[in-house]
Coordinates of C-alpha atoms and ligand atoms in Angstrom, one line a residue:
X1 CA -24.0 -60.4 19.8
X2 CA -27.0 -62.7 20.6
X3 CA -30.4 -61.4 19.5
X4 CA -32.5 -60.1 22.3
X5 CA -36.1 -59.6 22.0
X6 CA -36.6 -58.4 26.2
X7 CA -34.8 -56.0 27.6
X8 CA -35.1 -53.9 30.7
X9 CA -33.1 -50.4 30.9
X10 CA -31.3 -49.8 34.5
X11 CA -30.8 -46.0 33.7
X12 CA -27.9 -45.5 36.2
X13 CA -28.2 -42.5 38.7
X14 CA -25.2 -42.7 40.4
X15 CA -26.4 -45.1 42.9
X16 CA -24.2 -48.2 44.6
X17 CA -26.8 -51.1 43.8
X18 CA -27.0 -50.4 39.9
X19 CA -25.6 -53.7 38.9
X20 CA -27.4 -55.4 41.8
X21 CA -31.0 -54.3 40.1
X22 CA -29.3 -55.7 36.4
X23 CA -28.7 -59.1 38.4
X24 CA -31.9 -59.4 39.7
X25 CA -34.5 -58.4 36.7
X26 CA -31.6 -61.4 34.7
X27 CA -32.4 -63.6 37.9
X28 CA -36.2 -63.7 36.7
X29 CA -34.7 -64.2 33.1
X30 CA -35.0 -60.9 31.8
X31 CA -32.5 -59.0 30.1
X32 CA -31.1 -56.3 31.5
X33 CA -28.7 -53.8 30.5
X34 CA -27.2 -50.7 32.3
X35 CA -26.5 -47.2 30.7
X36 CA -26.2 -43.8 32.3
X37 CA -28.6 -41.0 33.0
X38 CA -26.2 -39.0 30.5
X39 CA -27.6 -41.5 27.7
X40 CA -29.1 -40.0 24.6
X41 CA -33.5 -40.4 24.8
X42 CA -33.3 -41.0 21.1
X43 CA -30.8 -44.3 21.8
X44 CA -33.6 -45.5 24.5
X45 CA -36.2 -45.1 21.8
X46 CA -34.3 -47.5 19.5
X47 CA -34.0 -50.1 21.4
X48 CA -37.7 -50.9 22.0
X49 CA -37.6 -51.7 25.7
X50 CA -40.2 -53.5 27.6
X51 CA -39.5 -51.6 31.0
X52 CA -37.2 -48.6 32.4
X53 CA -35.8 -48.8 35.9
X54 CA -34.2 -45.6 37.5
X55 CA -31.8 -46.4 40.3
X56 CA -31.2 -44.8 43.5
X57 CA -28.1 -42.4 43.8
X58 CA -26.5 -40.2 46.4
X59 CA -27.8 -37.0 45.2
X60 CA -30.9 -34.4 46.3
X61 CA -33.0 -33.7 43.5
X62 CA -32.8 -30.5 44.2
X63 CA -29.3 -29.7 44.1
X64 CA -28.2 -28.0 40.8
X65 CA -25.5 -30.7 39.8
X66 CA -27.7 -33.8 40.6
X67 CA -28.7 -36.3 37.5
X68 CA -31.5 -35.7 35.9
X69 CA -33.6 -36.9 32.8
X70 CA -35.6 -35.3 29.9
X71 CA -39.5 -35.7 31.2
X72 CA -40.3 -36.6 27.7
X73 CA -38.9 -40.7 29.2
X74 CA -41.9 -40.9 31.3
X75 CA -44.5 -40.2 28.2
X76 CA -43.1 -43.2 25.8
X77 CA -45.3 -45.4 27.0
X78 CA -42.1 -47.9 28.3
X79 CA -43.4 -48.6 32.0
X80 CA -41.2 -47.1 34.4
X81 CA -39.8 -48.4 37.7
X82 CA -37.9 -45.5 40.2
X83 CA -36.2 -46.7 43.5
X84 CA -35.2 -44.9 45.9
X85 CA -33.4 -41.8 44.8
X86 CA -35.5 -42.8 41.3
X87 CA -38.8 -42.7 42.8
X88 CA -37.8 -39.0 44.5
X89 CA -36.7 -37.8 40.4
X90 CA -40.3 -38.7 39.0
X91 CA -42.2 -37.0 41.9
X92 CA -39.6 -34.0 41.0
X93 CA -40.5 -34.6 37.3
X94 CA -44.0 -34.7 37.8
X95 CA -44.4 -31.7 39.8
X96 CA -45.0 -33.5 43.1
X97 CA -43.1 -32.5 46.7
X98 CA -39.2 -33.9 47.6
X99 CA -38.1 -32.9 51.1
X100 CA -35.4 -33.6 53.5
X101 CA -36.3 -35.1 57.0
X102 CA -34.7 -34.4 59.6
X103 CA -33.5 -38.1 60.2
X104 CA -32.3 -40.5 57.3
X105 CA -34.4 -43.7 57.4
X106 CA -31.7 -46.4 57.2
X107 CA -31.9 -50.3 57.7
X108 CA -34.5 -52.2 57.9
X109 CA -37.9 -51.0 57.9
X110 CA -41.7 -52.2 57.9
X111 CA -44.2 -51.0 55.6
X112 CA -48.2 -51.0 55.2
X113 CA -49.5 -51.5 51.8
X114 CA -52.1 -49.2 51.7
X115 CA -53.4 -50.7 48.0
X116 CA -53.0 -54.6 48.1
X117 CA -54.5 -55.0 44.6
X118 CA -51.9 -53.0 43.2
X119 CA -50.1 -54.9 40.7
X120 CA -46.3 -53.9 42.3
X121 CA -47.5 -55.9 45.3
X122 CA -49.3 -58.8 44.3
X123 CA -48.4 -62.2 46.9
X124 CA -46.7 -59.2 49.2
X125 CA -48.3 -58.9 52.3
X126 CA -49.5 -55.7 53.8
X127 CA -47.0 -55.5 56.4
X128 CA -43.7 -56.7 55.5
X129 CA -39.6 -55.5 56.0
X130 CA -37.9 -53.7 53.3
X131 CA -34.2 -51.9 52.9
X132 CA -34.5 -47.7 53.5
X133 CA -31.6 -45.7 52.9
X134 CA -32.3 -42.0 52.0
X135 CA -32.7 -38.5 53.9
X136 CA -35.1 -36.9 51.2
X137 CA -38.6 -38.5 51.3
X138 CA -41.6 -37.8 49.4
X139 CA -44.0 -35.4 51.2
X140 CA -46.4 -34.9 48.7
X141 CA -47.1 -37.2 45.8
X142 CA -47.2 -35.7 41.7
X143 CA -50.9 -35.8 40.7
X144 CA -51.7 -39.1 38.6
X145 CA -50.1 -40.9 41.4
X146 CA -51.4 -42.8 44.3
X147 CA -49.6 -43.7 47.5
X148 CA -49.8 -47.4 47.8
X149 CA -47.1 -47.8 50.7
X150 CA -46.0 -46.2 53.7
X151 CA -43.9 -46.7 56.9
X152 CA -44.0 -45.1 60.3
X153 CA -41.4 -42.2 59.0
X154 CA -42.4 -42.0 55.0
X155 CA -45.8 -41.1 54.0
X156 CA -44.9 -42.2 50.5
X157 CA -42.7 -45.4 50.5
X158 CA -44.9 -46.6 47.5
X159 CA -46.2 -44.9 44.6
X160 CA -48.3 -45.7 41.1
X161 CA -49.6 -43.9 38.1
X162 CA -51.5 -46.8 36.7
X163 CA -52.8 -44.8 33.4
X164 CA -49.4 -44.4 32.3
X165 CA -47.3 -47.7 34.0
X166 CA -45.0 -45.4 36.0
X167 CA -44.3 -47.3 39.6
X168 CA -42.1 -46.1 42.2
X169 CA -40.8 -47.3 45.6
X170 CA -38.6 -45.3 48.2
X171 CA -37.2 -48.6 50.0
X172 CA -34.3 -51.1 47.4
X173 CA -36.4 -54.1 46.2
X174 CA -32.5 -55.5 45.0
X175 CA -31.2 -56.0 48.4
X176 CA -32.0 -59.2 49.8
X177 CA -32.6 -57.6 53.4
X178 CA -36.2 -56.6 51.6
X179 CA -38.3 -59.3 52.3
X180 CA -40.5 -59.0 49.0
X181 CA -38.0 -57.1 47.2
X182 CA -37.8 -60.1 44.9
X183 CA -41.6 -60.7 44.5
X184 CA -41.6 -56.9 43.7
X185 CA -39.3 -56.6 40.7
X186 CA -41.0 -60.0 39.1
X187 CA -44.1 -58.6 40.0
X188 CA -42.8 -55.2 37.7
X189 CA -41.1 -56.9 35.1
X190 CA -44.2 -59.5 34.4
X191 CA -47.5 -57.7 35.4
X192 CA -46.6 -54.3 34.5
X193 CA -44.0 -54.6 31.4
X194 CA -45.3 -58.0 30.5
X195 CA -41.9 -59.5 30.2
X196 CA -41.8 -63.2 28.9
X197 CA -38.7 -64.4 30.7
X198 CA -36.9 -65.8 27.4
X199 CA -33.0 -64.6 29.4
X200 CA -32.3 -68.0 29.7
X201 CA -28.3 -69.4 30.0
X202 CA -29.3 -72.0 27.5
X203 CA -30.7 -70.3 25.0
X204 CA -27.5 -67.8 25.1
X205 CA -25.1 -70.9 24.8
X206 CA -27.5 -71.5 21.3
X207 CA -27.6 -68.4 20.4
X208 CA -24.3 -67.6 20.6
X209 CA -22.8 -70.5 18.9
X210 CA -25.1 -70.0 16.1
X211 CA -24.1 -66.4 15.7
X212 CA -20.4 -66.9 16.3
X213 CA -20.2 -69.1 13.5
X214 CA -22.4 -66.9 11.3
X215 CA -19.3 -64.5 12.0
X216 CA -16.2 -66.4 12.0
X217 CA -17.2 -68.6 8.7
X218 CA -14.1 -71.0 7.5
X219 CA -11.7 -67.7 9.1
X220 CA -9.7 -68.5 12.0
X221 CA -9.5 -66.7 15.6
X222 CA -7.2 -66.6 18.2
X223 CA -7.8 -66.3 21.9
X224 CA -5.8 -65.0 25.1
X225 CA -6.2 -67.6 27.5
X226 CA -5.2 -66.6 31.3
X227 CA -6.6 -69.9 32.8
X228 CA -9.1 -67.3 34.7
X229 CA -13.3 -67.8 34.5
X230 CA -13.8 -65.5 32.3
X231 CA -11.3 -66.5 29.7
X232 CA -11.5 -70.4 30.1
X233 CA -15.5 -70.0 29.4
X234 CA -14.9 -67.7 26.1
X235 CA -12.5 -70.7 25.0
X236 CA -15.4 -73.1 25.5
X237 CA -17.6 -71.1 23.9
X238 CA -15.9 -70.9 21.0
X239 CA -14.4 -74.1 20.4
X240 CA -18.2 -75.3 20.7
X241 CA -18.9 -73.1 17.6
X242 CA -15.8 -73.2 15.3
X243 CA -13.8 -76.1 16.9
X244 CA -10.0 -76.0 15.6
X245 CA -10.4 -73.5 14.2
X246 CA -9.3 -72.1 17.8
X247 CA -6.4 -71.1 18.8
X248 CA -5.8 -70.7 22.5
X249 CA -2.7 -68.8 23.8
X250 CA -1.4 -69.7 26.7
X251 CA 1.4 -67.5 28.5
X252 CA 2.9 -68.7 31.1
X253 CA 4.9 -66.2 32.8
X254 CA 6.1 -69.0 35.7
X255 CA 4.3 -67.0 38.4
X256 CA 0.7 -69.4 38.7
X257 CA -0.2 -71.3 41.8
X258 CA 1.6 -74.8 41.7
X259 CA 0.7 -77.1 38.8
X260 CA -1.6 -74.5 37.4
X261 CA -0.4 -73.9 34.3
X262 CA -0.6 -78.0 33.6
X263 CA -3.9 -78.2 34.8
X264 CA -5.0 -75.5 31.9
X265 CA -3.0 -77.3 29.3
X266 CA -4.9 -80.3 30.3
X267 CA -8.2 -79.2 30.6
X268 CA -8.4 -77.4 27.6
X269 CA -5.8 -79.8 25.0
X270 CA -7.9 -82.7 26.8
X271 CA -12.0 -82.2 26.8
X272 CA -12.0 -78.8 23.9
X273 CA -11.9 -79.1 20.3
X274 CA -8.8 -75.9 19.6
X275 CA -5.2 -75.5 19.0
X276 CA -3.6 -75.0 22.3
X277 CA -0.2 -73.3 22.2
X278 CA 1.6 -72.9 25.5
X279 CA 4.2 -70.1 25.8
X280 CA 6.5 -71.0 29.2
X281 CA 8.4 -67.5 29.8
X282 CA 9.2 -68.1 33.5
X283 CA 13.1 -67.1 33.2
X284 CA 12.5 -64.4 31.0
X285 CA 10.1 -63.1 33.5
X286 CA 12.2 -63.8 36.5
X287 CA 15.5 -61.9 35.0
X288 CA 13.2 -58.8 34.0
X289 CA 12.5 -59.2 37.4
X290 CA 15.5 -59.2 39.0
X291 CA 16.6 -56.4 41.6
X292 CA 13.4 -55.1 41.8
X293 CA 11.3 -54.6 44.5
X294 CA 8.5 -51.3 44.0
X295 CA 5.1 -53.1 44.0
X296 CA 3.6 -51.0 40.8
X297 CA 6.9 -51.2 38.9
X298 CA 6.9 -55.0 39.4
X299 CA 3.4 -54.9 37.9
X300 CA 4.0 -52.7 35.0
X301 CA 7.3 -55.0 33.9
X302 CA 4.8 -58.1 34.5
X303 CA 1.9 -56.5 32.3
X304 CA 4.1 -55.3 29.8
X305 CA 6.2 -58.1 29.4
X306 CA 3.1 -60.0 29.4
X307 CA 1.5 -58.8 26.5
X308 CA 5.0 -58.4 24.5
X309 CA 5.2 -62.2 24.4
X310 CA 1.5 -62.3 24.2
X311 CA 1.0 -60.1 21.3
X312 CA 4.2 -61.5 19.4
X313 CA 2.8 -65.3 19.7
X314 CA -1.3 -64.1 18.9
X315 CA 0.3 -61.7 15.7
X316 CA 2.0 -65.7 14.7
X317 CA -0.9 -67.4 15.2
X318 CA -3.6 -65.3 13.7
X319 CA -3.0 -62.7 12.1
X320 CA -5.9 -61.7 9.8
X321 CA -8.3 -63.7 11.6
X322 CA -10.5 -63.0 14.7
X323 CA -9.0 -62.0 17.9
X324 CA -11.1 -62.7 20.6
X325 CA -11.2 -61.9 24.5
X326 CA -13.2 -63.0 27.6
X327 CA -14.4 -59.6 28.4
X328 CA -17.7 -59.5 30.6
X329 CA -20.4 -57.1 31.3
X330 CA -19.1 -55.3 34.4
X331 CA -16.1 -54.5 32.2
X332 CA -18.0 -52.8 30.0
X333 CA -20.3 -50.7 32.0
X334 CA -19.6 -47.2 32.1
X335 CA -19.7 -46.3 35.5
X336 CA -21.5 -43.1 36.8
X337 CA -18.7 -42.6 39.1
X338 CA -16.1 -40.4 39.5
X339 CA -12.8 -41.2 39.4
X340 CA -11.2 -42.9 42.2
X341 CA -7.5 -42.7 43.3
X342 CA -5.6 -45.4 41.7
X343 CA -4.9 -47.6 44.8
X344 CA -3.4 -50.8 42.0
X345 CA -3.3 -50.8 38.5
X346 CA -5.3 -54.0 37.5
X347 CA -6.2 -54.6 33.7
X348 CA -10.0 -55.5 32.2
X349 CA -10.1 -55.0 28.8
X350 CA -7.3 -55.8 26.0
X351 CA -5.9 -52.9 24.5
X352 CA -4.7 -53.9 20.8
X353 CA -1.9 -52.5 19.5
X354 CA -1.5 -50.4 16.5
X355 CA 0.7 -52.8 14.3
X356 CA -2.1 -55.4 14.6
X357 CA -4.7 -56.4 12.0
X358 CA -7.5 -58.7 12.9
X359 CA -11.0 -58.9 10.5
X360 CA -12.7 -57.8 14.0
X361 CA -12.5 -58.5 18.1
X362 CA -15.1 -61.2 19.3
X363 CA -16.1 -60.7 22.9
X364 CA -18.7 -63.5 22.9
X365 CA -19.7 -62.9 27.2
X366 CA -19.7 -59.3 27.0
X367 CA -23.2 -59.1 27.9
X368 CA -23.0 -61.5 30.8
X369 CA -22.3 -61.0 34.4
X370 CA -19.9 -63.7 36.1
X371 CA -22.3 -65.6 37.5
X372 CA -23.9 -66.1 34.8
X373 CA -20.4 -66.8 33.1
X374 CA -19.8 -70.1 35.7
X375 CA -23.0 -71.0 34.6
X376 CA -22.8 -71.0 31.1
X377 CA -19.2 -72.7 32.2
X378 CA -20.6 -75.2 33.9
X379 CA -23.2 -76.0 31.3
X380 CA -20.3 -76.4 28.8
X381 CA -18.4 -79.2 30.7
X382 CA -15.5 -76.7 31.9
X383 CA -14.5 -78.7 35.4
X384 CA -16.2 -77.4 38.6
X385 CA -12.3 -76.5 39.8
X386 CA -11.9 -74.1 37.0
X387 CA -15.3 -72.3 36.9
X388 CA -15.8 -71.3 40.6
X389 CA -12.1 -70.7 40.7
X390 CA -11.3 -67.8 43.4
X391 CA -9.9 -64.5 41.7
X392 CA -5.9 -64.4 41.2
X393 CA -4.6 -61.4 40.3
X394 CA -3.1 -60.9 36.8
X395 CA 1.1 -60.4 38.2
X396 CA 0.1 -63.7 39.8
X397 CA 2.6 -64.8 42.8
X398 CA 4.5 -61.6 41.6
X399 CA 2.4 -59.2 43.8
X400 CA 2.0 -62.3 47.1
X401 CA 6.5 -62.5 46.7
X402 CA 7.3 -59.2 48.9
X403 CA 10.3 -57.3 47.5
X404 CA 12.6 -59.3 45.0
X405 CA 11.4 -61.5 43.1
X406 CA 13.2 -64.8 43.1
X407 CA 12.4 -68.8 41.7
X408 CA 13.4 -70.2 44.9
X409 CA 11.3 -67.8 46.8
X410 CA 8.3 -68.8 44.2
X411 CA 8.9 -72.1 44.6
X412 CA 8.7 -72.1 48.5
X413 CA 4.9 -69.9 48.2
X414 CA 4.0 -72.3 45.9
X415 CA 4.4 -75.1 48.1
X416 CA 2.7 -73.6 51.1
X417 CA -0.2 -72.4 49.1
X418 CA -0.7 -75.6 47.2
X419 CA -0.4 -77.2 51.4
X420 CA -3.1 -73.9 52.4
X421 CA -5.7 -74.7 49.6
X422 CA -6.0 -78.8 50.2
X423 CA -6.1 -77.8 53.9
X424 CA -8.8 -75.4 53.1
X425 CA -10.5 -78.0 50.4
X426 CA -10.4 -81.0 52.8
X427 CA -11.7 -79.2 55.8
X428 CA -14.9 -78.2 53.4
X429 CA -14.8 -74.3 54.1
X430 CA -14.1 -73.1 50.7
X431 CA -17.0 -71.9 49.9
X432 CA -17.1 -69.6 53.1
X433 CA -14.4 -67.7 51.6
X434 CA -13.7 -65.5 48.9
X435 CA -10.5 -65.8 48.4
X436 CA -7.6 -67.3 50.3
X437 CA -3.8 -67.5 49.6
X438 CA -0.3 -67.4 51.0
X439 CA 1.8 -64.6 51.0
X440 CA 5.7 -64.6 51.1
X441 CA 6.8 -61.7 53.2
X442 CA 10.3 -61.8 52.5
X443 CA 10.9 -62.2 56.4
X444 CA 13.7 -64.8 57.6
X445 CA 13.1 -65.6 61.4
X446 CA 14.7 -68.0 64.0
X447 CA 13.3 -71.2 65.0
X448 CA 14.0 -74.4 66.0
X449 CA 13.8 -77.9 64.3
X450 CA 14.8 -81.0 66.2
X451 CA 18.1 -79.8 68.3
X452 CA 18.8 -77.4 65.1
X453 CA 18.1 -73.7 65.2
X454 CA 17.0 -72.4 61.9
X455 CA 16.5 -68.7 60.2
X456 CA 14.3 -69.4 57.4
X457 CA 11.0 -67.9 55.4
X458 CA 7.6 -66.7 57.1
X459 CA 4.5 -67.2 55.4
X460 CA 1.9 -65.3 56.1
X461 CA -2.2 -66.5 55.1
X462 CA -4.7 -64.3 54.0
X463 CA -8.1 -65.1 53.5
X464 CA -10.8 -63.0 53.2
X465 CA -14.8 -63.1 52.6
X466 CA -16.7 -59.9 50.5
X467 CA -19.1 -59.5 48.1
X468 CA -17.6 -57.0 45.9
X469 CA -13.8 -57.0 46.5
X470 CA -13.8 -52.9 47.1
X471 CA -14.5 -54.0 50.8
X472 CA -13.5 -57.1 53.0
X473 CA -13.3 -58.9 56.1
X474 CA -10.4 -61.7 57.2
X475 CA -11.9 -64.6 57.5
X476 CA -13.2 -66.3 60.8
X477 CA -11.0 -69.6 59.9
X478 CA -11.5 -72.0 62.6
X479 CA -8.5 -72.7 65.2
X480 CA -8.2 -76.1 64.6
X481 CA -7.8 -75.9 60.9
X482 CA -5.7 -72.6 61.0
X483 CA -3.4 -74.8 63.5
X484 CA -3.3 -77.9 60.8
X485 CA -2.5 -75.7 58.1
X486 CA 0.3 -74.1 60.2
X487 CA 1.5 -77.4 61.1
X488 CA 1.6 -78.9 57.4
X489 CA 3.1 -76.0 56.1
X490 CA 6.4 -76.1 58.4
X491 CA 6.6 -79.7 57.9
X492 CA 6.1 -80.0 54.6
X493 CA 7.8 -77.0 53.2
X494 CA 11.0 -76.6 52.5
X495 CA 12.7 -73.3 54.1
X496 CA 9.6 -72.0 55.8
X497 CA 9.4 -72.5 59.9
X498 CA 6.8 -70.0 60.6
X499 CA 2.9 -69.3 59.6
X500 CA 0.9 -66.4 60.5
X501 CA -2.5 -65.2 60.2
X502 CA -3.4 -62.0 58.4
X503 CA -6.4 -60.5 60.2
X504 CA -6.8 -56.8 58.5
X505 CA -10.1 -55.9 57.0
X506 CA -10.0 -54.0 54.1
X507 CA -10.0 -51.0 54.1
X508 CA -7.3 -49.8 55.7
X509 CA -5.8 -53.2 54.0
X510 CA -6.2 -54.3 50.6
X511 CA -6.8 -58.4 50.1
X512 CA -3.2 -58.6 48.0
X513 CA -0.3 -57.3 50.0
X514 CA 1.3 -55.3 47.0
Ligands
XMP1 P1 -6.8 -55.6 46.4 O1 -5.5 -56.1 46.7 O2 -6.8 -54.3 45.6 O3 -7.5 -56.7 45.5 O4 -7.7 -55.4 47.6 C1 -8.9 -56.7 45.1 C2 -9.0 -57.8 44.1 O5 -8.2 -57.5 42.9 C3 -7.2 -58.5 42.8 N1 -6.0 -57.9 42.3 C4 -5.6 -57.8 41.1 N2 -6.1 -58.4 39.9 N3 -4.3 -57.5 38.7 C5 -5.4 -58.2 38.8 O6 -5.9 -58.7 37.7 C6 -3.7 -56.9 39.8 O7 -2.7 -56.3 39.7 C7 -4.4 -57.1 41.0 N4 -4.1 -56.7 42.3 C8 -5.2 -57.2 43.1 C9 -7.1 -59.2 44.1 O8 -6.6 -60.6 44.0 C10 -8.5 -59.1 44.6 O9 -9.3 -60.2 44.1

């Protein structure tokens, strides 16, 4: 959507850091977009990019079904950047030697810069830690290249063709665990592609207003709002650009954290320029609900039931206008993987139905990541609360309610939740956690209150910390506050006299217990 003069192609290999290297070529304010190694060369030529980085990947060079890439990318005269599995595919393309040692080189390692003067490493000193991971190392550089770097187990950890810009490093300058790793990519993306760093979150919001209301004109558009990040920022976005001529919809299915739902209403009715139209479906949802107790079917009846009241209220509100949607970059990267066993169903991306007709679908941060969303966010007055909000899944307290669904028992989770999260807020750990939440196990035990004996709810609390959600660790909460949190809960809410502690990683568990 927003016109971008820089760009930097992350040409995607298969390997587990490729939106890492995207995040950190942006983190110097440089564009960068990822695409895989199946792309056409005659797409790349288009798009008149000022550098070309080839990521690692799992693969050998030499084995028949590993990626590779038409030669002809090296002679465009785009500089070119290889890491890791990258640098080992331009020594294969240029005729040089790829062989496997006979131990991986894995953690940290130091390297000697043979060439200091080298552009890749200028403000790096000679010796200095970097991040190895690979078996296959380069024995034998292609000819045009020099070695610039080496450690005690890889001849090559460095390379450079400085005739035609083509740069290569064995080690991951993206992971933070190498020292220079960040000096290194700046180093690539200013010295060697002669980027200007115009990626700047201010200049998007600009940008983007200006060309959102070169689309929309006097039409109207209509937007899904969930009360998530990534929604919440598209809403501010675009009720900077068009004002009321907004239309936010908000469903809510009665299965939010406490006073969520009027916190949204608030925010958005209060400090944005839009229409605001709350749907409140929480009996509906419940008596769809009702009797059942299979994790993935109380999903699909929450999705679907979802987007029939969605789609019914967004086809009254604007049909024939815009429809727009908080979709981000992540959601639309194609990923080189394969596919993976379908552990939970979650939903990205809106699919529109058929019966539906909009003058076109505006996805105003689809070119961001979601950092860069709570920034843009955060520049736009969206409170602090509602921008680094934690992740909640899209069934909401449908998938933390074990078995039946029922309002008392979503009343009594969201009473200790709300009790978990000012606990959590007060005692000024929240930002040591990922995300953290109450669970409602459907589990009645016996305990004693006063002289009484009671046989009421368990809740359980999970917290976890991870970078990327596919992994994750419970969360070293501190006695003390576990023990207040405990306390408050069984005194303060109704049916519940028992609280324990969730301490599975995942995997074997998942963070949500359906
Ligand atoms: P799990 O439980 O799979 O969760 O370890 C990983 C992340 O995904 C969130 N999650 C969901 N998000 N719909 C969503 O939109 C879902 O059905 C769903 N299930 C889990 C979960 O909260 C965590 O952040």
């Amino acid at each position: 959507m927003v016109n971008i003069n820089e760009k930097i192609l992350v040409l995607d290999f298969g390997g587990q850091y490729n939106q890492l290297i995207a995040r950190r070529v942006r983190d110097h304010n440089v564009y960068a977009e990822i695409k895989q190694y199946t792309v056409d060369i005659e797409e790349i030529k288009k798009e008149n990019y000022k550098g070309i980085i080839f990521t690692g990947g799992p693969n050998s060079v030499y084995d028949m079904s590993s990626p590779h890439y038409s030669k002809e990318i090296l002679d465009l005269g785009i500089p070119v950047l290889g890491i890791c599995y990258g640098c080992q595919l331009i020594t294969y393309m240029c005729d040089g030697k790829v062989e496997n040692a006979e131990k991986s080189e894995y953690g940290k390692i130091k390297i000697n810069v043979k060439k200091p003067e080298s552009k890749l490493f200028k403000d790096v000193p000679t010796e200095n830690i970097v991040w190895m991971s690979h078996t296959d190392y380069i024995s034998e550089a292609p000819k045009g290249f020099e070695v610039t770097a080496f450690s005690d187990d890889c001849p090559c950890a460095a390379m450079e063709n400085v005739e035609k810009n083509i740069y290569a490093v064995q080690f991951h300058p993206e992971v933070t665990h190498s020292q220079y790793g960040k000096t290194i990519l700046k180093n690539f993306l200013y010295d060697v592609c002669r980027c200007t760093g115009e990626w700047q979150m201010d200049s998007f919001i600009e940008d983007t207003v200006k060309s959102l209301r070169e689309i929309i004109g006097d039409k109207k558009v209509v937007l899904g709002l969930s009360g998530g990040v990534d929604s919440s920022v598209a809403a501010a976005l675009l009720s900077k650009a068009v004002g009321n001529q907004l239309t936010c919809v908000f469903v809510d299915q009665g299965l939010m954290r406490k006073n969520e739902g009027d916190f949204v209403e608030e925010t958005f009715t209060k400090l944005f320029d839009m229409k605001f139209v709350r749907v409140n479906c929480g009996e509906e949802f419940i008596s769809k609900l009702k009797g059942i107790v299979d994790p993935e079917q109380k999903r699909k009846i929450i999705g679907s039931e979802f987007y029939k009241v969605f789609w019914a209220k967004i086809k009254e509100e604007a049909e024939g206008g815009f429809f727009a949607q908080g979709t981000i970059y992540p959601d639309c990267i194609e990923s080189g993987k394969g596919n993976a066993d379908t552990i939970k169903t979650h939903h990205n991306k809106v699919k529109m139905p058929d019966d539906i007709k909009f003058d076109g679908v505006i996805e105003p941060l689809n070119e961001l990541f979601k950092d860069e969303v709570r920034v843009v966010g955060e520049k736009l007055g969206i409170p602090k609360e509602l921008v680094w909000r934690q992740p909640f899944p899209g069934p909401g307290l449908g998938v933390r309610i074990i078995g039946e669904i029922t309002e008392e028992k979503i009343k009594v989770l969201q009473e200790a939740d709300f009790v978990f999260r000012d606990e959590i807020k007060k005692s000024g750990i929240s930002g040591d956690l990922s995300q953290f939440f109450c669970v409602l196990p459907n589990v009645r035990t016996v305990g004693v209150m006063g002289d009484h004996r009671t046989y009421d709810h368990l809740i359980a609390i999970r917290a976890v910390t991870t970078d990327d959600f596919m992994t994750a660790d419970f969360a070293r909460i501190p006695y003390d506050i576990l023990a207040r949190v405990s306390n408050r809960i069984v005194n303060e809410v109704q049916h519940v006299n028992r609280v324990v502690y969730d301490i599975t990683s995942k995997p074997p568990g998942t963070i949500e217990w359906e």
